[in-house]
Coordinates of C-alpha atoms and ligand atoms in Angstrom, one line a residue:
M1 CA 0.1 0.1 0.2
A2 CA 3.1 2.4 -0.5
T3 CA 2.6 3.3 -3.8
L4 CA -0.6 5.8 -5.2
A5 CA -1.0 2.5 -7.7
Q6 CA -1.2 0.1 -5.1
S7 CA -4.1 2.3 -3.1
F8 CA -6.8 1.9 -5.4
S9 CA -8.9 -1.5 -6.0
A10 CA -10.3 -1.8 -8.8
D11 CA -12.7 -4.7 -7.7
S12 CA -14.5 -2.5 -5.8
T13 CA -18.6 -2.0 -7.9
N14 CA -19.2 1.4 -6.9
V15 CA -18.9 4.5 -8.5
A16 CA -15.8 6.3 -7.7
V17 CA -16.1 9.2 -9.4
L18 CA -19.5 11.3 -10.3
I19 CA -18.9 14.5 -12.0
P20 CA -23.0 16.3 -11.6
H21 CA -23.7 18.7 -14.4
K22 CA -22.4 17.7 -17.8
P23 CA -24.7 17.3 -20.2
D24 CA -25.6 14.3 -18.2
V25 CA -24.2 13.3 -14.9
L26 CA -21.2 11.6 -15.7
A27 CA -20.7 8.0 -13.2
V28 CA -16.9 6.3 -13.2
S29 CA -17.2 2.7 -11.8
Y30 CA -13.4 2.0 -10.1
Q31 CA -13.3 -0.8 -13.3
Q32 CA -13.7 2.0 -15.8
L33 CA -11.5 4.4 -13.6
H34 CA -8.7 2.1 -13.9
S35 CA -9.2 1.6 -17.2
H36 CA -9.2 5.4 -18.3
I37 CA -6.1 5.7 -16.2
G38 CA -4.3 3.0 -18.3
A39 CA -5.7 4.5 -21.3
F40 CA -4.2 7.5 -20.2
Q41 CA -0.4 6.2 -19.0
E42 CA -0.6 4.9 -22.5
K43 CA -0.3 8.5 -24.1
L44 CA 1.9 10.1 -21.6
A45 CA 4.4 6.7 -22.3
R46 CA 4.3 7.5 -25.9
L47 CA 4.9 11.1 -25.5
G48 CA 8.0 9.9 -24.1
I49 CA 7.1 11.1 -20.2
K50 CA 9.7 9.0 -18.2
H51 CA 10.6 8.7 -14.6
G52 CA 11.2 11.7 -12.8
D53 CA 9.4 14.0 -15.0
A54 CA 7.2 16.9 -13.8
V55 CA 3.7 16.4 -15.5
S56 CA 2.1 20.5 -14.9
I57 CA -1.6 20.1 -14.5
A58 CA -3.0 23.7 -15.1
L59 CA -6.8 22.1 -15.1
P60 CA -10.0 22.9 -13.3
N61 CA -11.6 19.9 -10.6
S62 CA -12.6 17.6 -13.1
Y63 CA -12.8 14.1 -14.5
E64 CA -10.1 15.0 -16.9
F65 CA -7.7 16.6 -13.6
I66 CA -8.2 13.2 -12.3
V67 CA -7.3 10.8 -15.0
S68 CA -4.2 12.9 -15.9
F69 CA -2.8 13.0 -12.5
L70 CA -3.5 9.4 -11.3
A71 CA -1.8 8.3 -14.7
A72 CA 1.2 10.8 -14.5
S73 CA 1.7 10.1 -10.8
W74 CA 1.6 6.3 -11.1
Q75 CA 4.3 5.8 -14.0
R76 CA 7.0 7.5 -12.0
G77 CA 6.3 10.8 -13.3
I78 CA 5.7 13.7 -10.8
A79 CA 2.6 15.4 -11.0
A80 CA 2.4 18.6 -10.4
P81 CA -0.8 20.9 -10.2
L82 CA -1.5 24.3 -10.9
N83 CA -4.4 26.9 -10.3
P84 CA -6.0 27.2 -13.7
A85 CA -6.6 30.8 -13.1
Y86 CA -3.0 31.6 -12.5
K87 CA -2.0 34.9 -14.8
Q88 CA 1.1 34.6 -16.6
D89 CA 3.6 35.5 -14.5
E90 CA 2.3 32.9 -12.1
F91 CA 2.6 29.4 -14.3
E92 CA 6.1 30.9 -15.6
F93 CA 7.2 30.7 -11.8
Y94 CA 6.0 27.3 -11.1
I95 CA 6.3 26.0 -14.7
D96 CA 10.2 27.5 -14.2
D97 CA 10.2 26.4 -11.0
L98 CA 10.0 22.3 -11.7
K99 CA 11.2 22.5 -15.4
S100 CA 8.1 20.8 -16.3
A101 CA 8.3 18.6 -19.2
V102 CA 4.2 19.2 -20.3
A103 CA 1.8 21.4 -19.3
L104 CA -1.5 20.1 -19.5
V105 CA -4.3 22.7 -20.2
P106 CA -8.5 23.0 -20.9
K107 CA -9.5 22.2 -24.6
G108 CA -9.7 25.8 -26.5
S109 CA -6.9 27.1 -24.2
F110 CA -4.0 26.9 -27.2
E111 CA -6.1 28.3 -29.8
Q112 CA -7.4 31.3 -27.6
N113 CA -3.1 31.0 -26.4
G114 CA -4.3 31.2 -23.0
P115 CA -1.7 32.0 -20.1
A116 CA -0.7 28.4 -19.2
V117 CA 0.0 27.5 -22.7
R118 CA 2.4 30.9 -23.0
A119 CA 3.9 30.1 -20.3
A120 CA 5.3 26.4 -21.0
R121 CA 6.0 27.9 -24.2
K122 CA 8.4 30.2 -22.9
Y123 CA 9.8 27.1 -20.6
N124 CA 9.7 24.7 -24.0
A125 CA 7.5 22.2 -22.5
A126 CA 5.5 20.6 -24.7
I127 CA 1.3 21.5 -24.3
A128 CA -1.6 19.1 -24.1
E129 CA -4.9 20.0 -24.4
C130 CA -7.2 17.5 -22.0
Y131 CA -10.3 16.9 -21.9
W132 CA -13.1 14.0 -21.5
D133 CA -14.7 13.1 -24.9
G134 CA -17.3 11.2 -23.6
R135 CA -15.4 7.9 -24.2
E136 CA -12.1 8.4 -22.9
V137 CA -9.4 11.7 -21.6
V138 CA -8.4 12.9 -24.8
L139 CA -4.3 14.6 -24.7
D140 CA -4.2 16.4 -27.5
V141 CA -0.7 17.0 -28.1
K142 CA -0.2 20.8 -29.1
E143 CA 3.6 21.8 -29.4
L144 CA 6.6 19.0 -28.5
G145 CA 8.6 21.7 -26.8
K146 CA 11.3 19.7 -25.4
L147 CA 9.9 16.3 -25.8
Q148 CA 10.3 16.6 -29.1
G149 CA 12.6 13.5 -30.5
R150 CA 11.7 11.1 -27.0
E151 CA 11.1 7.9 -27.6
Y152 CA 8.5 5.6 -26.2
Q153 CA 8.8 4.9 -22.3
R154 CA 8.1 1.5 -21.3
L155 CA 5.3 2.0 -18.2
E156 CA 7.3 1.5 -14.9
Q157 CA 6.2 0.6 -11.3
A158 CA 6.2 3.7 -8.9
Q159 CA 8.6 3.3 -6.1
P160 CA 7.2 3.9 -2.4
E161 CA 10.0 7.2 -2.1
D162 CA 9.6 8.3 -6.0
T163 CA 7.9 11.7 -5.9
A164 CA 4.3 11.2 -6.8
L165 CA 3.2 15.0 -6.3
V166 CA 5.1 18.5 -6.1
L167 CA 2.7 21.2 -4.7
H168 CA 3.8 24.8 -3.5
T169 CA 3.2 26.4 -0.4
S170 CA 0.7 28.6 -0.1
G171 CA 2.8 31.9 0.5
T172 CA 1.4 32.8 3.1
T173 CA 4.4 33.9 4.7
G174 CA 6.7 34.8 1.8
R175 CA 7.5 33.3 -1.4
P176 CA 5.7 29.7 -2.5
K177 CA 8.5 26.9 -1.6
A178 CA 8.2 23.4 -3.4
V179 CA 7.3 20.8 -1.7
P180 CA 7.9 17.3 -3.1
L181 CA 5.6 14.7 -1.6
S182 CA 6.2 10.9 -1.8
H183 CA 4.5 7.8 -2.8
R184 CA 4.7 6.4 1.1
N185 CA 4.0 10.8 2.4
L186 CA 0.9 10.6 0.3
T187 CA -0.2 6.7 0.9
T188 CA 1.0 7.7 4.5
T189 CA -2.1 10.6 5.1
M190 CA -4.4 8.3 3.0
R191 CA -4.6 5.9 5.7
N192 CA -4.2 8.1 8.9
I193 CA -7.8 10.3 7.0
Q194 CA -9.4 6.9 6.8
D195 CA -8.3 5.4 9.9
T196 CA -9.6 9.1 11.8
Y197 CA -12.7 9.4 10.0
K198 CA -13.4 5.7 9.4
L199 CA -13.7 6.1 5.8
G200 CA -15.3 3.2 3.4
P201 CA -17.2 2.4 0.9
E202 CA -20.3 3.5 1.9
D203 CA -19.1 7.2 2.2
R204 CA -19.7 9.7 -0.4
T205 CA -17.8 13.0 -0.6
Y206 CA -19.0 16.1 -2.1
L207 CA -15.8 17.7 -3.1
V208 CA -16.0 21.7 -2.7
M209 CA -11.8 22.7 -2.4
P210 CA -9.6 22.5 -5.4
L211 CA -7.5 20.2 -6.3
F212 CA -4.3 21.8 -6.6
H213 CA -4.3 21.6 -3.3
V214 CA -3.9 19.6 -0.7
H215 CA -6.7 19.8 0.8
G216 CA -8.8 19.2 -1.7
L217 CA -6.6 16.3 -3.3
L218 CA -6.0 14.3 -0.2
A219 CA -8.9 14.2 2.0
A220 CA -11.7 14.9 -0.4
F221 CA -10.2 13.2 -3.6
L222 CA -7.2 10.4 -2.6
A223 CA -8.4 9.5 0.9
P224 CA -12.0 8.7 -0.3
L225 CA -11.5 6.5 -3.1
S226 CA -8.3 4.6 -1.6
S227 CA -11.3 3.6 0.9
G228 CA -14.0 2.4 -2.1
G229 CA -16.1 5.0 -1.4
S230 CA -17.4 7.7 -4.4
V231 CA -16.2 11.4 -4.9
I232 CA -18.8 13.8 -6.4
V233 CA -17.1 16.5 -8.7
P234 CA -18.9 19.9 -9.4
P235 CA -16.1 21.9 -11.3
K236 CA -16.1 24.5 -8.6
F237 CA -17.5 25.1 -5.2
S238 CA -21.2 27.1 -6.0
A239 CA -23.0 27.8 -2.8
S240 CA -26.7 27.8 -5.0
Q241 CA -25.8 24.2 -6.3
F242 CA -24.3 22.5 -2.9
W243 CA -27.9 21.5 -1.5
T244 CA -28.9 20.5 -4.5
D245 CA -26.2 18.2 -5.5
F246 CA -25.4 16.7 -2.2
I247 CA -29.0 15.4 -1.5
A248 CA -29.3 14.6 -5.5
H249 CA -26.0 12.4 -5.1
K250 CA -26.3 11.2 -1.5
A251 CA -23.2 12.5 -0.4
N252 CA -23.1 12.2 3.8
W253 CA -19.5 14.5 4.2
Y254 CA -17.5 16.9 3.4
T255 CA -14.6 19.0 4.2
A256 CA -13.9 22.7 3.6
V257 CA -12.3 25.9 4.9
P258 CA -13.7 28.4 7.3
T259 CA -14.8 30.5 4.6
I260 CA -16.8 27.6 2.6
H261 CA -18.5 27.2 5.8
Q262 CA -19.5 30.5 6.4
I263 CA -21.1 30.6 3.0
L264 CA -23.3 27.8 3.8
L265 CA -24.6 29.4 7.0
K266 CA -25.1 32.3 5.3
S267 CA -27.0 31.1 2.2
P268 CA -30.9 29.5 2.0
L269 CA -30.6 26.0 3.6
P270 CA -32.4 22.8 2.2
N271 CA -35.7 21.5 4.4
P272 CA -34.7 18.9 6.1
I273 CA -31.1 19.0 6.3
P274 CA -30.1 15.7 5.0
K275 CA -27.8 13.4 7.4
I276 CA -24.7 14.7 7.4
R277 CA -22.0 11.8 8.8
F278 CA -19.5 14.4 9.7
I279 CA -18.4 17.8 8.3
R280 CA -14.4 18.8 8.6
S281 CA -13.0 21.7 8.6
C282 CA -9.1 23.0 8.2
S283 CA -6.7 24.8 6.9
S284 CA -7.4 28.1 8.7
P285 CA -8.2 28.8 11.7
L286 CA -12.2 27.7 12.7
S287 CA -13.5 30.2 15.2
P288 CA -15.8 28.4 18.1
K289 CA -18.7 31.0 17.0
T290 CA -18.6 29.6 13.7
F291 CA -18.2 25.4 15.1
Q292 CA -21.4 25.8 17.6
D293 CA -23.6 27.6 14.5
L294 CA -22.5 24.7 12.0
E295 CA -23.3 21.9 14.6
T296 CA -26.7 23.4 15.0
T297 CA -27.3 24.6 11.8
F298 CA -26.8 21.3 10.4
N299 CA -26.7 18.7 12.9
A300 CA -23.6 17.4 12.1
P301 CA -20.8 16.5 14.0
V302 CA -18.1 19.7 13.1
L303 CA -14.0 18.0 13.4
E304 CA -11.0 20.4 13.0
A305 CA -8.4 18.8 11.6
Y306 CA -4.4 21.1 10.6
A307 CA -3.0 20.3 8.2
M308 CA 0.2 21.4 5.7
T309 CA 1.8 20.9 2.2
E310 CA 4.9 19.4 3.4
A311 CA 2.9 17.1 5.7
A312 CA 1.1 16.0 2.9
H313 CA -1.9 17.9 4.3
Q314 CA -3.2 16.1 8.0
M315 CA -1.0 16.1 11.1
T316 CA -3.9 16.1 13.3
S317 CA -8.0 16.1 13.8
N318 CA -10.9 16.3 16.3
P319 CA -11.9 12.7 16.5
L320 CA -15.3 11.1 15.8
P321 CA -18.1 10.8 18.1
P322 CA -18.0 9.2 20.8
G323 CA -14.2 10.9 20.9
K324 CA -14.5 14.2 22.1
R325 CA -14.5 17.4 19.6
Q326 CA -12.6 20.8 21.5
P327 CA -13.7 24.1 20.0
G328 CA -10.9 26.3 19.4
S329 CA -8.4 23.2 19.0
V330 CA -7.3 20.8 16.0
G331 CA -7.5 18.0 18.0
L332 CA -4.7 15.0 18.5
G333 CA -2.1 14.1 16.1
Q334 CA -3.4 11.4 13.7
G335 CA -0.6 8.4 13.0
V336 CA 2.0 11.4 13.1
E337 CA 3.7 12.6 16.6
V338 CA 3.4 16.4 17.3
K339 CA 5.4 18.1 19.8
I340 CA 6.0 21.5 21.7
L341 CA 9.4 22.4 21.1
D342 CA 11.6 25.4 21.8
Q343 CA 14.4 26.7 19.8
D344 CA 16.5 24.1 21.0
G345 CA 14.2 21.1 20.1
N346 CA 13.3 20.3 23.7
E347 CA 9.8 19.5 24.4
V348 CA 8.2 22.2 26.7
P349 CA 5.9 21.5 29.6
Q350 CA 1.8 21.2 29.0
G351 CA 0.3 23.6 28.4
Q352 CA 3.4 26.0 27.4
E353 CA 3.5 27.9 24.4
A354 CA 6.1 26.9 21.4
E355 CA 6.8 25.6 18.0
I356 CA 4.2 23.3 16.7
C357 CA 6.4 20.3 15.4
V358 CA 5.8 17.3 13.8
R359 CA 7.1 13.5 12.4
G360 CA 5.5 11.0 10.9
Q361 CA 6.1 9.0 7.4
N362 CA 3.4 11.8 6.2
V363 CA 6.2 14.3 6.1
T364 CA 8.1 15.5 3.4
K365 CA 12.3 14.5 3.4
G366 CA 12.7 18.8 2.4
Y367 CA 12.6 21.5 0.4
L368 CA 13.1 21.2 -3.5
N369 CA 16.0 23.7 -4.5
N370 CA 16.3 25.2 -0.6
P371 CA 18.9 24.1 1.3
S372 CA 18.4 27.5 4.0
A373 CA 14.6 26.5 4.6
N374 CA 16.0 22.9 4.8
A375 CA 18.9 23.4 7.4
S376 CA 16.4 25.3 9.6
S377 CA 13.0 23.3 9.2
F378 CA 14.2 20.0 10.8
T379 CA 15.2 19.1 14.4
K380 CA 18.1 17.1 15.1
D381 CA 15.5 14.4 16.0
G382 CA 14.0 14.5 12.6
F383 CA 10.5 16.7 13.7
F384 CA 9.6 19.0 10.8
R385 CA 9.0 22.7 12.2
T386 CA 5.9 24.0 11.3
G387 CA 6.1 27.6 11.7
D388 CA 2.9 27.8 13.9
Q389 CA 2.9 28.3 17.7
G390 CA 0.1 26.5 19.9
K391 CA 0.0 24.3 22.6
K392 CA -1.6 21.1 24.3
D393 CA -4.3 21.3 26.9
P394 CA -4.2 18.7 29.5
D395 CA -5.7 16.0 27.5
G396 CA -3.0 16.6 24.9
Y397 CA -5.3 18.2 22.3
V398 CA -3.1 20.9 20.1
I399 CA -4.2 24.4 20.4
I400 CA -2.7 26.8 17.5
T401 CA -2.0 29.9 19.0
G402 CA -0.6 31.7 15.7
R403 CA 2.0 31.5 12.8
I404 CA 5.3 32.7 14.3
K405 CA 6.2 34.8 11.3
E406 CA 2.4 36.6 11.8
L407 CA 2.8 37.1 15.7
I408 CA 2.1 40.8 16.9
N409 CA 4.7 42.1 18.2
K410 CA 3.8 44.9 19.8
G411 CA 7.0 45.8 22.1
G412 CA 8.3 43.0 22.9
E413 CA 4.6 41.4 23.8
K414 CA 3.5 38.7 21.6
I415 CA -0.1 39.1 20.3
S416 CA -1.8 35.9 18.9
P417 CA -4.0 37.0 16.1
I418 CA -6.5 34.5 16.2
E419 CA -7.1 34.5 19.7
L420 CA -8.2 38.6 18.7
D421 CA -10.0 36.8 15.7
N422 CA -12.2 34.9 17.4
T423 CA -13.3 37.8 20.3
L424 CA -14.1 40.3 17.4
L425 CA -16.6 37.5 16.1
H426 CA -18.3 37.4 18.8
H427 CA -19.5 41.1 18.9
P428 CA -23.1 40.8 17.5
K429 CA -22.9 43.0 14.2
V430 CA -19.4 41.5 13.2
G431 CA -19.3 39.1 9.8
E432 CA -15.7 38.7 9.3
A433 CA -12.8 40.1 11.3
V434 CA -8.9 39.6 11.0
C435 CA -6.5 41.2 12.6
F436 CA -2.8 41.3 12.1
A437 CA 0.0 43.7 12.4
I438 CA 0.8 47.2 11.4
P439 CA 3.5 48.8 11.6
D440 CA 4.3 51.2 14.8
P441 CA 7.4 52.7 14.1
G442 CA 9.4 54.8 16.6
H443 CA 6.9 53.1 19.5
Y444 CA 6.0 49.8 19.8
G445 CA 7.6 48.8 16.7
E446 CA 4.6 46.3 15.5
D447 CA 1.2 47.1 16.6
I448 CA -2.5 46.1 16.0
G449 CA -4.3 46.8 12.6
A450 CA -8.1 45.2 12.4
A451 CA -10.7 44.3 9.3
V452 CA -13.8 44.2 9.8
V453 CA -16.8 43.3 8.0
P454 CA -20.6 43.6 9.3
K455 CA -23.0 41.3 9.1
P456 CA -25.3 42.0 6.5
N457 CA -27.3 44.9 7.0
E458 CA -25.6 46.5 9.6
K459 CA -23.5 48.9 10.3
V460 CA -20.7 49.1 13.7
S461 CA -17.8 51.4 14.0
E462 CA -14.3 51.5 14.9
A463 CA -15.0 53.0 18.4
E464 CA -17.5 50.3 18.7
I465 CA -14.8 47.7 18.0
K466 CA -11.9 49.0 20.3
A467 CA -15.0 49.4 23.3
F468 CA -15.6 45.9 22.6
V469 CA -12.3 44.4 22.7
A470 CA -11.7 46.8 25.8
E471 CA -14.7 45.0 27.4
K472 CA -12.7 41.4 26.9
L473 CA -9.0 41.5 26.9
A474 CA -6.3 43.0 28.5
K475 CA -5.8 47.0 27.2
F476 CA -3.0 46.1 25.9
K477 CA -5.1 44.2 22.8
I478 CA -6.9 46.7 21.8
P479 CA -6.5 47.5 17.8
K480 CA -4.6 50.5 17.3
K481 CA -6.5 51.1 13.8
V482 CA -10.0 49.4 12.7
W483 CA -10.5 49.3 8.9
I484 CA -14.4 48.8 8.3
V485 CA -14.4 47.0 4.9
S486 CA -17.1 45.5 2.8
Q487 CA -15.2 42.3 2.0
I488 CA -11.2 40.9 3.1
P489 CA -9.1 40.1 0.6
K490 CA -8.0 35.8 0.1
T491 CA -6.7 33.3 -1.8
A492 CA -7.9 30.6 -4.1
T493 CA -8.1 28.5 -1.7
G494 CA -10.1 30.4 0.5
K495 CA -7.1 31.3 3.6
I496 CA -6.5 34.6 5.0
Q497 CA -3.1 36.0 4.5
R498 CA -2.3 38.2 7.2
R499 CA 0.6 40.0 5.8
K500 CA -1.5 40.1 2.3
V501 CA -4.9 41.8 4.1
S502 CA -2.3 44.4 6.7
E503 CA -0.7 45.6 3.0
A504 CA -4.4 46.2 1.5
M505 CA -5.6 48.4 4.7
L506 CA -2.8 50.1 4.6
K507 CA -3.0 51.0 1.2
K508 CA -6.5 52.4 1.8
D509 CA -5.2 54.8 4.1
E510 CA -2.2 56.1 1.5
Ligands
LIG1 P1 3.9 29.2 3.3 O1 4.1 28.4 4.2 O2 3.8 29.7 1.8 O3 3.7 30.5 4.4 P2 1.0 28.3 4.4 O4 1.8 27.4 5.0 O5 -0.4 29.2 4.1 O6 2.3 28.7 3.4 P3 -0.1 25.3 3.4 O7 0.7 24.5 3.2 O8 -1.6 25.7 2.4 O9 0.6 26.9 3.5 O10 -0.5 26.0 5.1 C1 0.0 25.8 6.2 C2 -0.5 26.1 6.9 O11 -2.5 26.6 7.8 C3 -0.3 25.8 8.4 O12 1.4 26.0 9.2 C4 -1.3 26.4 9.7 O13 -0.5 27.7 9.8 C5 -1.8 26.6 9.1 N1 -3.5 26.3 9.5 C6 -3.8 24.6 8.3 N2 -4.8 24.0 9.2 C7 -5.1 24.9 10.3 C8 -6.3 25.0 11.7 N3 -7.3 24.1 11.5 N4 -6.1 26.6 12.1 C9 -5.1 27.1 12.1 N5 -4.5 27.3 11.7 C10 -4.3 26.2 9.9
LIG2 MG1 3.6 26.9 5.9

């Protein structure tokens, strides 16, 4: 089970992948999926893709993404999914970083000379359009680029330590870093996720996260498929389509970032709410308020998990009932060792805050072409430094208090922006709140800024927000400046980048 190919059984009679709203629904069995992957592997072999070649996949969530991803990684290629909405500069950065052999793009992109096509051409990668024609996933090669003259490559079985996937981190705290993940890394996470949520053939997931990020790829696609269950794959998240699809295709769980949960809470609800086995939240802090709202509104256990690209996604999660769920905590290590270590690599006493560090077969061996990050990211005992600050409660549940790089350093006092967000969200008129560092030259060095989106049809003032914090927290945690805004900038996966929010707010004042 240590390679992707070994993790997918063709025996199940279940629907493996279901694509709603094409002209017709496409429902593919495990056997069909296997035969489509086999046929696509042949096409990649004919193109000359060989061991270690990066296959950049700039496709939206779709059946062609799934088949090309699995085909590329099963035959010792490296799958490198990219957000299809990137601009040319972004495509150039990623295609150059991996020296991609080929870029897979949606049908029509070549004729339109789209940004992925221009970027691939600049770095001499082959360009191929990829789409489902009703019978098979087509690989329509438009330019051979550096693959010109390559011969047919005999199909090779991937080995556990081969790199199966390279994804870049989200770039929240700096330039995105390229993370190679081996078959062993991925299959370990797949098994950990199956065990945590007891995934089985009767489970049906509705996939709302992009497949170009570990969250969607591992938790909502690879783990459920390797458990023999079904994955329902709409082209993207749509609040108005969510419940119709969820109910029509008998989904029983989903995983998403808090932003998506919040959108669903604000959208019209079906009556009755379908039976949901559990809701998973991951990738950004879930406020205890949203946790409560979700549990009461959707009548399902909400399990917050903690993940990162370098760990092939999941590290910790709250357990299924009858296990205890702890709002505000990301739960327990799930097949992953989690320790809170000081700078010297020593474990701190329970309850004390320091850096969250993890060790397990799921963790990458190191970043690509980044010796300085690799040197500082691992302890001598092989623990990976997450860059997140946190502590453990008496039951061992992990509580994240912030990213080390995002803590607000107010004259030496380290303030957790997550604590501030959670406080502001309790204000009855506040819909969204994000706190961050703003420069305070000549005084504290840094001070607190807050961006606040009022609830629909509500108004709130800077003074009200400050007075509210003053009631709840120590005086030094009152934001120096509060921006009342209509929206807060987020990444394509719905993550908040505090550094970027800070820049955007300060720009408003220029
Ligand atoms: P970069 O490493 O480039 O700065 P990034 O860390 O945002 O970007 P990802 O690997 O996508 O890139 O995200 C991992 C980070 O997301 C974690 O280190 C943590 O800070 C945050 N995170 C994940 N899950 C949670 C959670 N449940 N609560 C709070 N933060 C979370
Ligand atoms: Mg990171």
